[in-house]
CSV table of C-alpha atoms in Angstrom, one decimal:
chain,number,residue,atom,x,y,z
A,1,MET,CA,81.5,25.6,49.7
A,2,SER,CA,81.5,26.7,46.0
A,3,LEU,CA,79.2,25.3,43.2
A,4,LYS,CA,82.0,25.1,40.6
A,5,GLY,CA,81.8,22.6,38.3
A,6,GLU,CA,78.0,21.7,39.0
A,7,VAL,CA,75.2,21.3,36.5
A,8,CYS,CA,72.0,22.8,37.9
A,9,VAL,CA,68.2,23.1,36.8
A,10,VAL,CA,66.2,26.2,37.5
A,11,THR,CA,62.5,25.7,37.1
A,12,GLY,CA,60.5,28.8,36.6
A,13,ALA,CA,63.5,30.3,35.3
A,14,CYS,CA,62.1,33.2,33.4
A,15,GLY,CA,60.0,34.4,36.5
A,16,PHE,CA,60.4,37.1,39.0
A,17,LEU,CA,62.7,35.0,41.2
A,18,GLY,CA,64.0,32.6,38.8
A,19,GLN,CA,65.6,35.3,36.5
A,20,ARG,CA,67.3,36.8,39.5
A,21,LEU,CA,68.7,33.5,40.5
A,22,VAL,CA,70.0,32.6,37.4
A,23,ARG,CA,71.8,35.9,37.1
A,24,LEU,CA,73.1,35.3,40.5
A,25,LEU,CA,74.4,32.0,39.6
A,26,LEU,CA,76.2,33.3,36.6
A,27,ASP,CA,77.8,36.3,38.3
A,28,GLU,CA,78.9,34.3,41.5
A,29,GLU,CA,79.6,30.7,40.6
A,30,ASP,CA,81.8,29.1,38.0
A,31,MET,CA,79.2,26.6,37.1
A,32,ALA,CA,79.6,24.0,34.4
A,33,GLU,CA,75.9,24.6,33.1
A,34,VAL,CA,72.7,26.2,34.1
A,35,ARG,CA,69.5,24.9,32.6
A,36,LEU,CA,66.5,27.2,32.1
A,37,LEU,CA,63.2,25.1,32.4
A,38,ASP,CA,60.1,27.0,31.8
A,39,LYS,CA,57.0,26.7,29.6
A,40,HIS,CA,58.5,29.4,27.4
A,41,VAL,CA,62.0,31.1,27.4
A,42,GLN,CA,61.9,34.7,25.9
A,43,PRO,CA,64.6,34.9,23.4
A,44,GLN,CA,65.4,38.6,24.6
A,45,LEU,CA,66.0,37.0,28.1
A,46,LEU,CA,68.1,34.3,26.7
A,47,GLN,CA,70.3,36.6,24.7
A,48,ASN,CA,70.8,39.3,27.8
A,49,LEU,CA,72.0,36.1,29.8
A,50,GLN,CA,74.3,34.7,27.2
A,51,GLU,CA,76.1,38.0,27.3
A,52,SER,CA,77.0,37.6,30.9
A,53,ARG,CA,77.3,33.9,31.2
A,54,GLY,CA,81.3,33.8,31.0
A,55,ASP,CA,82.3,30.0,30.6
A,56,THR,CA,79.0,28.7,32.0
A,57,GLN,CA,76.8,26.7,29.4
A,58,LEU,CA,73.2,27.8,29.3
A,59,SER,CA,70.7,25.3,28.1
A,60,VAL,CA,66.9,25.9,27.5
A,61,PHE,CA,64.2,23.1,28.4
A,62,GLU,CA,60.7,24.3,27.4
A,63,GLY,CA,58.0,22.3,28.6
A,64,ASP,CA,55.5,21.3,31.4
A,65,ILE,CA,56.7,20.0,34.6
A,66,ARG,CA,54.0,17.8,34.7
A,67,ASP,CA,55.3,15.8,31.8
A,68,GLY,CA,57.6,13.2,33.6
A,69,ASP,CA,59.7,12.4,30.4
A,70,PHE,CA,60.3,16.1,29.9
A,71,VAL,CA,61.5,16.6,33.4
A,72,ARG,CA,63.8,13.4,33.2
A,73,ARG,CA,65.4,14.7,30.2
A,74,ALA,CA,66.0,18.1,31.9
A,75,CYS,CA,67.7,16.4,35.3
A,76,ARG,CA,69.7,14.0,33.3
A,77,GLY,CA,73.3,14.8,34.3
A,78,ALA,CA,72.4,17.5,36.6
A,79,SER,CA,73.6,17.6,40.2
A,80,LEU,CA,71.2,20.4,41.7
A,81,VAL,CA,67.5,21.3,41.2
A,82,PHE,CA,66.2,24.8,42.3
A,83,HIS,CA,62.4,24.3,42.1
A,84,ILE,CA,60.9,27.7,41.8
A,85,ALA,CA,58.1,27.1,39.5
A,86,SER,CA,54.5,27.3,40.8
A,87,LEU,CA,50.9,28.5,40.0
A,88,ILE,CA,50.1,31.4,42.4
A,89,ASP,CA,46.5,32.2,43.3
A,90,VAL,CA,45.0,33.7,46.3
A,91,ILE,CA,41.6,34.5,45.3
A,92,GLY,CA,40.4,31.5,43.8
A,93,VAL,CA,40.7,32.1,40.0
A,94,VAL,CA,42.6,28.6,39.3
A,95,GLU,CA,40.7,25.4,39.8
A,96,TYR,CA,42.1,23.4,42.7
A,97,SER,CA,42.7,20.4,40.4
A,98,GLU,CA,45.1,22.7,38.2
A,99,LEU,CA,46.9,24.0,41.2
A,100,HIS,CA,47.4,20.6,42.6
A,101,ALA,CA,48.5,19.1,39.2
A,102,VAL,CA,51.3,21.8,39.0
A,103,ASN,CA,52.3,22.6,42.5
A,104,VAL,CA,52.0,19.1,43.9
A,105,ARG,CA,52.3,16.6,41.3
A,106,GLY,CA,54.8,18.8,39.4
A,107,THR,CA,57.0,18.7,42.4
A,108,GLN,CA,56.4,14.9,42.8
A,109,MET,CA,57.5,14.4,39.2
A,110,LEU,CA,60.7,16.4,39.6
A,111,LEU,CA,61.7,14.6,42.9
A,112,GLU,CA,61.2,11.2,41.1
A,113,ALA,CA,63.4,12.4,38.2
A,114,CYS,CA,66.3,13.3,40.6
A,115,ILE,CA,66.0,10.0,42.0
A,116,GLN,CA,66.1,8.4,38.7
A,117,GLU,CA,68.8,10.7,37.2
A,118,ASN,CA,71.1,10.9,40.4
A,119,VAL,CA,70.5,14.4,41.1
A,120,ALA,CA,72.1,15.0,44.5
A,121,SER,CA,70.3,18.0,45.9
A,122,PHE,CA,67.0,19.8,45.6
A,123,ILE,CA,65.9,23.1,46.7
A,124,TYR,CA,62.1,23.8,47.0
A,125,THR,CA,60.8,27.5,46.8
A,126,SER,CA,57.8,27.3,49.3
A,127,SER,CA,55.9,30.4,50.7
A,128,LEU,CA,55.2,32.1,53.8
A,129,GLU,CA,51.5,31.1,53.2
A,130,VAL,CA,52.1,27.6,54.0
A,131,ALA,CA,52.4,28.9,57.8
A,132,GLY,CA,49.2,30.8,57.7
A,133,PRO,CA,47.7,33.1,59.1
A,134,ASN,CA,44.8,30.9,60.4
A,135,PRO,CA,41.2,32.3,59.7
A,136,ARG,CA,41.0,33.7,63.3
A,137,GLY,CA,43.8,36.1,62.2
A,138,ASP,CA,46.0,35.1,65.3
A,139,PRO,CA,49.3,36.9,64.9
A,140,ILE,CA,52.8,35.9,65.1
A,141,VAL,CA,55.5,38.6,65.5
A,142,ASN,CA,59.1,37.6,64.7
A,143,GLY,CA,58.4,34.1,64.7
A,144,ASN,CA,60.9,31.4,63.8
A,145,GLU,CA,60.9,27.7,62.5
A,146,ASP,CA,59.7,26.3,66.0
A,147,THR,CA,56.9,28.7,66.6
A,148,VAL,CA,53.9,26.5,67.1
A,149,TYR,CA,50.9,27.9,65.3
A,150,GLU,CA,47.4,26.3,64.8
A,151,CYS,CA,46.4,26.8,61.3
A,152,THR,CA,43.8,25.2,58.8
A,153,LEU,CA,44.9,26.5,55.5
A,154,LYS,CA,42.0,28.0,53.4
A,155,PHE,CA,43.5,29.0,50.2
A,156,ALA,CA,44.1,26.4,47.6
A,157,TYR,CA,47.4,27.8,46.8
A,158,SER,CA,48.5,27.5,50.5
A,159,GLN,CA,47.3,23.9,50.7
A,160,THR,CA,49.1,22.7,47.5
A,161,LYS,CA,52.3,24.7,48.5
A,162,LYS,CA,52.1,22.9,51.8
A,163,GLU,CA,51.8,19.5,50.4
A,164,ALA,CA,54.6,20.1,48.0
A,165,GLU,CA,57.0,21.2,50.6
A,166,GLN,CA,56.0,18.2,52.7
A,167,ARG,CA,56.7,15.8,49.8
A,168,THR,CA,60.0,17.7,49.3
A,169,LEU,CA,61.3,17.4,53.0
A,170,GLN,CA,60.1,13.7,53.3
A,171,ALA,CA,62.2,12.8,50.1
A,172,HIS,CA,65.5,13.9,52.0
A,173,GLY,CA,67.7,10.8,52.2
A,174,GLU,CA,65.8,8.8,49.5
A,175,VAL,CA,68.2,6.4,47.5
A,176,LEU,CA,69.3,7.5,44.2
A,177,GLN,CA,69.9,5.0,41.3
A,178,ASN,CA,73.6,5.1,41.8
A,179,GLY,CA,73.4,4.3,45.5
A,180,GLY,CA,73.7,8.0,46.7
A,181,ARG,CA,71.2,9.8,48.5
A,182,LEU,CA,69.0,12.8,47.7
A,183,ALA,CA,69.4,15.9,50.0
A,184,THR,CA,66.6,18.3,50.0
A,185,CYS,CA,65.6,21.4,52.0
A,186,ALA,CA,62.7,24.1,51.5
A,187,LEU,CA,62.8,27.9,51.6
A,188,ARG,CA,59.8,30.0,52.9
A,189,PRO,CA,60.3,33.6,51.9
A,190,MET,CA,58.1,36.5,53.1
A,191,TYR,CA,56.2,38.5,50.5
A,192,ILE,CA,58.9,39.1,47.8
A,193,TYR,CA,59.2,42.6,46.3
A,194,GLY,CA,61.8,44.1,43.9
A,195,GLU,CA,62.3,44.7,40.2
A,196,GLY,CA,59.8,42.8,38.2
A,197,CYS,CA,57.1,42.3,41.2
A,198,ARG,CA,53.8,42.0,39.2
A,199,PHE,CA,51.8,42.5,42.5
A,200,LEU,CA,53.4,45.9,42.8
A,201,LEU,CA,52.5,46.8,39.3
A,202,GLY,CA,48.8,45.6,40.1
A,203,HIS,CA,48.9,48.0,43.1
A,204,MET,CA,50.3,50.7,41.1
A,205,ALA,CA,47.5,50.3,38.5
A,206,ASP,CA,44.9,50.4,41.2
A,207,GLY,CA,46.4,53.9,42.4
A,208,ILE,CA,46.4,55.3,39.0
A,209,ARG,CA,42.7,54.3,38.6
A,210,ASN,CA,42.0,55.7,41.8
A,211,ARG,CA,43.5,59.2,40.9
A,212,ASP,CA,47.1,58.4,42.2
A,213,VAL,CA,45.7,57.4,45.6
A,214,LEU,CA,46.7,54.0,46.8
A,215,LEU,CA,44.1,51.6,48.2
A,216,ARG,CA,44.3,50.7,51.6
A,217,MET,CA,43.3,47.0,52.3
A,218,SER,CA,45.2,46.5,55.5
A,219,ALA,CA,45.5,48.3,58.8
A,220,PRO,CA,48.7,50.0,59.6
A,221,GLU,CA,49.3,47.8,62.7
A,222,ALA,CA,49.2,44.5,60.6
A,223,ARG,CA,52.7,44.4,60.2
A,224,VAL,CA,54.6,42.0,58.1
A,225,ASN,CA,58.1,42.0,57.0
A,226,PRO,CA,58.8,41.7,53.1
A,227,VAL,CA,61.8,40.5,51.6
A,228,TYR,CA,63.8,41.8,48.4
A,229,VAL,CA,64.2,39.4,45.6
A,230,GLY,CA,67.9,39.7,45.4
A,231,ASN,CA,68.0,38.4,49.0
A,232,VAL,CA,65.7,35.5,48.5
A,233,ALA,CA,68.0,34.6,45.4
A,234,LEU,CA,71.0,34.6,47.7
A,235,ALA,CA,69.3,32.3,50.3
A,236,HIS,CA,68.8,30.0,47.4
A,237,LEU,CA,72.5,30.0,46.5
A,238,GLN,CA,73.4,29.7,50.2
A,239,ALA,CA,71.1,26.7,50.5
A,240,ALA,CA,72.8,25.1,47.7
A,241,ARG,CA,76.2,25.6,48.8
A,242,SER,CA,75.1,24.0,52.3
A,243,LEU,CA,73.6,21.0,50.7
A,244,ARG,CA,77.0,20.4,48.7
A,245,GLY,CA,79.1,20.0,51.8
A,246,PRO,CA,78.8,16.7,53.8
A,247,GLU,CA,78.7,18.2,57.3
A,248,ARG,CA,76.2,20.9,56.7
A,249,ARG,CA,74.1,18.8,54.3
A,250,SER,CA,73.1,16.5,57.0
A,251,ALA,CA,72.3,19.3,59.3
A,252,VAL,CA,70.3,21.5,56.6
A,253,GLY,CA,68.8,18.5,54.8
A,254,GLY,CA,65.0,17.7,55.3
A,255,LYS,CA,64.4,21.1,57.0
A,256,PHE,CA,62.6,24.5,56.1
A,257,TYR,CA,63.8,27.9,56.5
A,258,TYR,CA,62.1,31.3,56.8
A,259,ILE,CA,63.8,33.8,54.5
A,260,SER,CA,63.4,37.6,55.4
A,261,ASP,CA,65.9,40.6,55.5
A,262,ASP,CA,66.0,43.9,57.0
A,263,THR,CA,63.3,45.5,55.5
A,264,PRO,CA,61.3,47.3,58.4
A,265,PRO,CA,58.1,45.7,59.3
A,266,VAL,CA,55.1,47.3,57.9
A,267,SER,CA,51.6,46.6,56.6
A,268,TYR,CA,51.1,45.4,53.0
A,269,SER,CA,49.3,48.6,52.1
A,270,ASP,CA,51.8,51.0,53.8
A,271,PHE,CA,54.6,49.0,51.9
A,272,ASN,CA,53.2,49.9,48.6
A,273,HIS,CA,53.0,53.4,49.8
A,274,VAL,CA,56.7,53.5,50.7
A,275,VAL,CA,57.9,52.3,47.5
A,276,MET,CA,55.4,54.5,45.6
A,277,SER,CA,55.2,57.7,47.3
A,278,PRO,CA,58.5,58.8,45.6
A,279,LEU,CA,56.4,58.7,42.5
A,280,GLY,CA,53.7,61.0,43.6
A,281,PHE,CA,51.2,58.4,45.2
A,282,SER,CA,49.4,59.0,48.4
A,283,ILE,CA,47.4,56.4,50.3
A,284,GLN,CA,43.9,56.3,51.7
A,285,ALA,CA,43.9,57.0,55.4
A,286,LYS,CA,41.6,54.2,56.0
A,287,PRO,CA,39.8,51.4,54.0
A,288,ARG,CA,36.4,52.8,52.3
A,289,LEU,CA,34.4,50.5,54.4
A,290,PRO,CA,35.0,49.3,57.9
A,291,LEU,CA,36.8,45.9,58.0
A,292,ARG,CA,34.0,44.2,59.9
A,293,LEU,CA,31.7,45.2,57.2
A,294,LEU,CA,34.1,44.1,54.4
A,295,TYR,CA,34.2,40.7,56.0
A,296,LEU,CA,30.5,40.6,55.9
A,297,LEU,CA,30.3,41.8,52.2
A,298,CYS,CA,32.8,39.1,51.4
A,299,PHE,CA,31.1,36.3,53.1
A,300,LEU,CA,27.7,37.3,51.2
A,301,LEU,CA,29.6,37.3,47.9
A,302,GLU,CA,31.1,34.0,48.5
A,303,LEU,CA,27.7,32.7,49.4
A,304,LEU,CA,26.1,34.2,46.2
A,305,CYS,CA,29.2,32.5,44.0
A,306,ALA,CA,28.7,29.2,45.7
A,307,MET,CA,25.1,29.4,44.8
A,308,LEU,CA,25.9,30.2,41.1
A,309,ARG,CA,28.8,27.6,40.8
A,310,PRO,CA,26.4,24.9,39.3
A,311,PHE,CA,25.6,27.3,36.6
A,312,LYS,CA,28.5,29.7,36.4
A,313,ARG,CA,31.8,30.1,37.8
A,314,VAL,CA,32.1,33.5,39.4
A,315,VAL,CA,35.2,34.6,41.7
A,316,PRO,CA,35.0,37.7,43.8
A,317,PRO,CA,38.1,40.0,43.7
A,318,VAL,CA,38.5,39.7,47.5
A,319,ASN,CA,37.5,36.9,50.0
A,320,ARG,CA,37.6,36.7,53.8
A,321,GLN,CA,40.8,34.6,54.0
A,322,LEU,CA,42.6,37.4,51.7
A,323,LEU,CA,41.2,40.1,54.1
A,324,THR,CA,42.5,38.1,57.2
A,325,MET,CA,46.1,37.6,55.6
A,326,LEU,CA,46.2,41.4,54.7
A,327,ASN,CA,45.2,42.3,58.2
A,328,THR,CA,47.1,40.0,60.6
A,329,PRO,CA,50.4,40.8,61.8
A,330,PHE,CA,52.8,37.9,60.7
A,331,SER,CA,56.5,38.3,60.6
A,332,PHE,CA,59.7,35.8,60.8
A,333,SER,CA,63.2,36.0,61.7
A,334,TYR,CA,65.8,34.7,59.3
A,335,GLN,CA,68.2,33.9,62.1
A,336,ARG,CA,68.0,30.1,61.6
A,337,ALA,CA,68.8,30.5,58.0
A,338,LYS,CA,71.9,32.8,59.0
A,339,ARG,CA,73.0,29.9,61.5
A,340,ASP,CA,72.6,26.9,59.4
A,341,LEU,CA,73.1,28.3,55.7
A,342,GLY,CA,75.3,31.2,56.3
A,343,TYR,CA,72.5,33.4,54.8
A,344,GLU,CA,73.0,37.1,55.3
A,345,PRO,CA,71.0,39.8,53.4
A,346,GLY,CA,73.3,41.0,50.5
A,347,HIS,CA,71.0,44.0,49.8
A,348,THR,CA,70.4,46.5,52.5
A,349,TRP,CA,66.9,47.9,52.7
A,350,GLU,CA,67.9,51.5,51.3
A,351,GLU,CA,69.6,49.7,48.3
A,352,SER,CA,66.3,47.2,47.7
A,353,ARG,CA,64.1,50.3,48.3
A,354,ARG,CA,65.9,52.5,45.7
A,355,GLY,CA,66.1,49.7,43.1
A,356,THR,CA,62.4,49.0,43.4
A,357,VAL,CA,61.5,52.6,43.2
A,358,ARG,CA,63.7,53.1,40.1
A,359,TRP,CA,62.0,50.1,38.5
A,360,LEU,CA,58.6,51.3,39.5
A,361,ALA,CA,59.4,54.8,38.0
A,362,SER,CA,60.4,53.1,34.5
A,363,GLN,CA,57.0,51.3,34.4
A,364,LEU,CA,54.7,54.2,35.4
A,365,PRO,CA,54.3,56.0,32.0
A,366,ARG,CA,53.6,52.5,30.3
A,367,GLU,CA,51.1,51.6,32.9
A,368,ARG,CA,49.5,55.2,32.5
A,369,GLU,CA,49.3,54.8,28.9
A,370,ARG,CA,47.9,51.2,29.1
A,371,LEU,CA,45.2,52.4,31.3
A,372,MET,CA,44.2,55.4,29.2
A,373,CYS,CA,43.7,53.0,26.4
A,374,LYS,CA,41.4,51.0,28.1
A,375,GLN,CA,39.1,53.9,28.8
């Protein structure tokens, strides 16, 4: 099912995934208009997109998704919303109130705007972290959407993403102003990597500081299955196509889907080494401290920060829940997305790896220079 002639809104359009999705829409679909919604749209990005847009109109909406009037203007006349924008925080730097305002209230604002402005389809970019892992570190290997897993989410980020996902799926079937009905679905990608991934840059910078030895924060047996950004963008496109067709719309609407690809399962730390070893990086054989001792130190740090909280807000760089996430086998299959959405990874593992390595190689001189200037 083609998206030809549709008008779509992409929130977080200038982000890591947002940019990739916009380029895919311009390359693959003869859309009437793509609206870039973000707090700020870089002129260089817009110029690059204009050069490859063909007959598709590109429009810019700069503003805050917490602003109801703004999101209504952005959605007016649109038929499809890709909601990618969110605040990401796994160590507690951002206050819960801010995370909730953007991730939950912002999503609710968009859903209300879709109902008021007769937007037929809404696709929410959720996160693997709404599933866990739980504080006990219970593993999941090759799980799916039916996997039962007991989890009390500890991260404020995970909590707000979960609530936003629930609100999105509950809005499926809401009556629009014109009498039609809103169709929604949510995608839960694994850890997303690829060109433009700021987390990979952060790990590379840590490795440079450590004399080109990557830090090990996860045990080799704690395997996860990262997913390439190009494949996540493709899954969004397939979801949009599914929601447009009447038959598949009813089958897909109101559901969530795990999005992975054929990237080999590996621990987070070892994945960093896979994509950075061609650049001359090695990796620690084991963490500098045993994991049990790290957990204890994190507990003591969290206790100290809680005691200081009335006087000064201090956030430790690592906490127990992050250590649990990094050291829990947690992988999921994309077979349900393949069956319902027609999703197939469009980029092989080798292609994804080569593209990521090339991008990291292009960033390495700049990172070395930046870190030298800070010394």
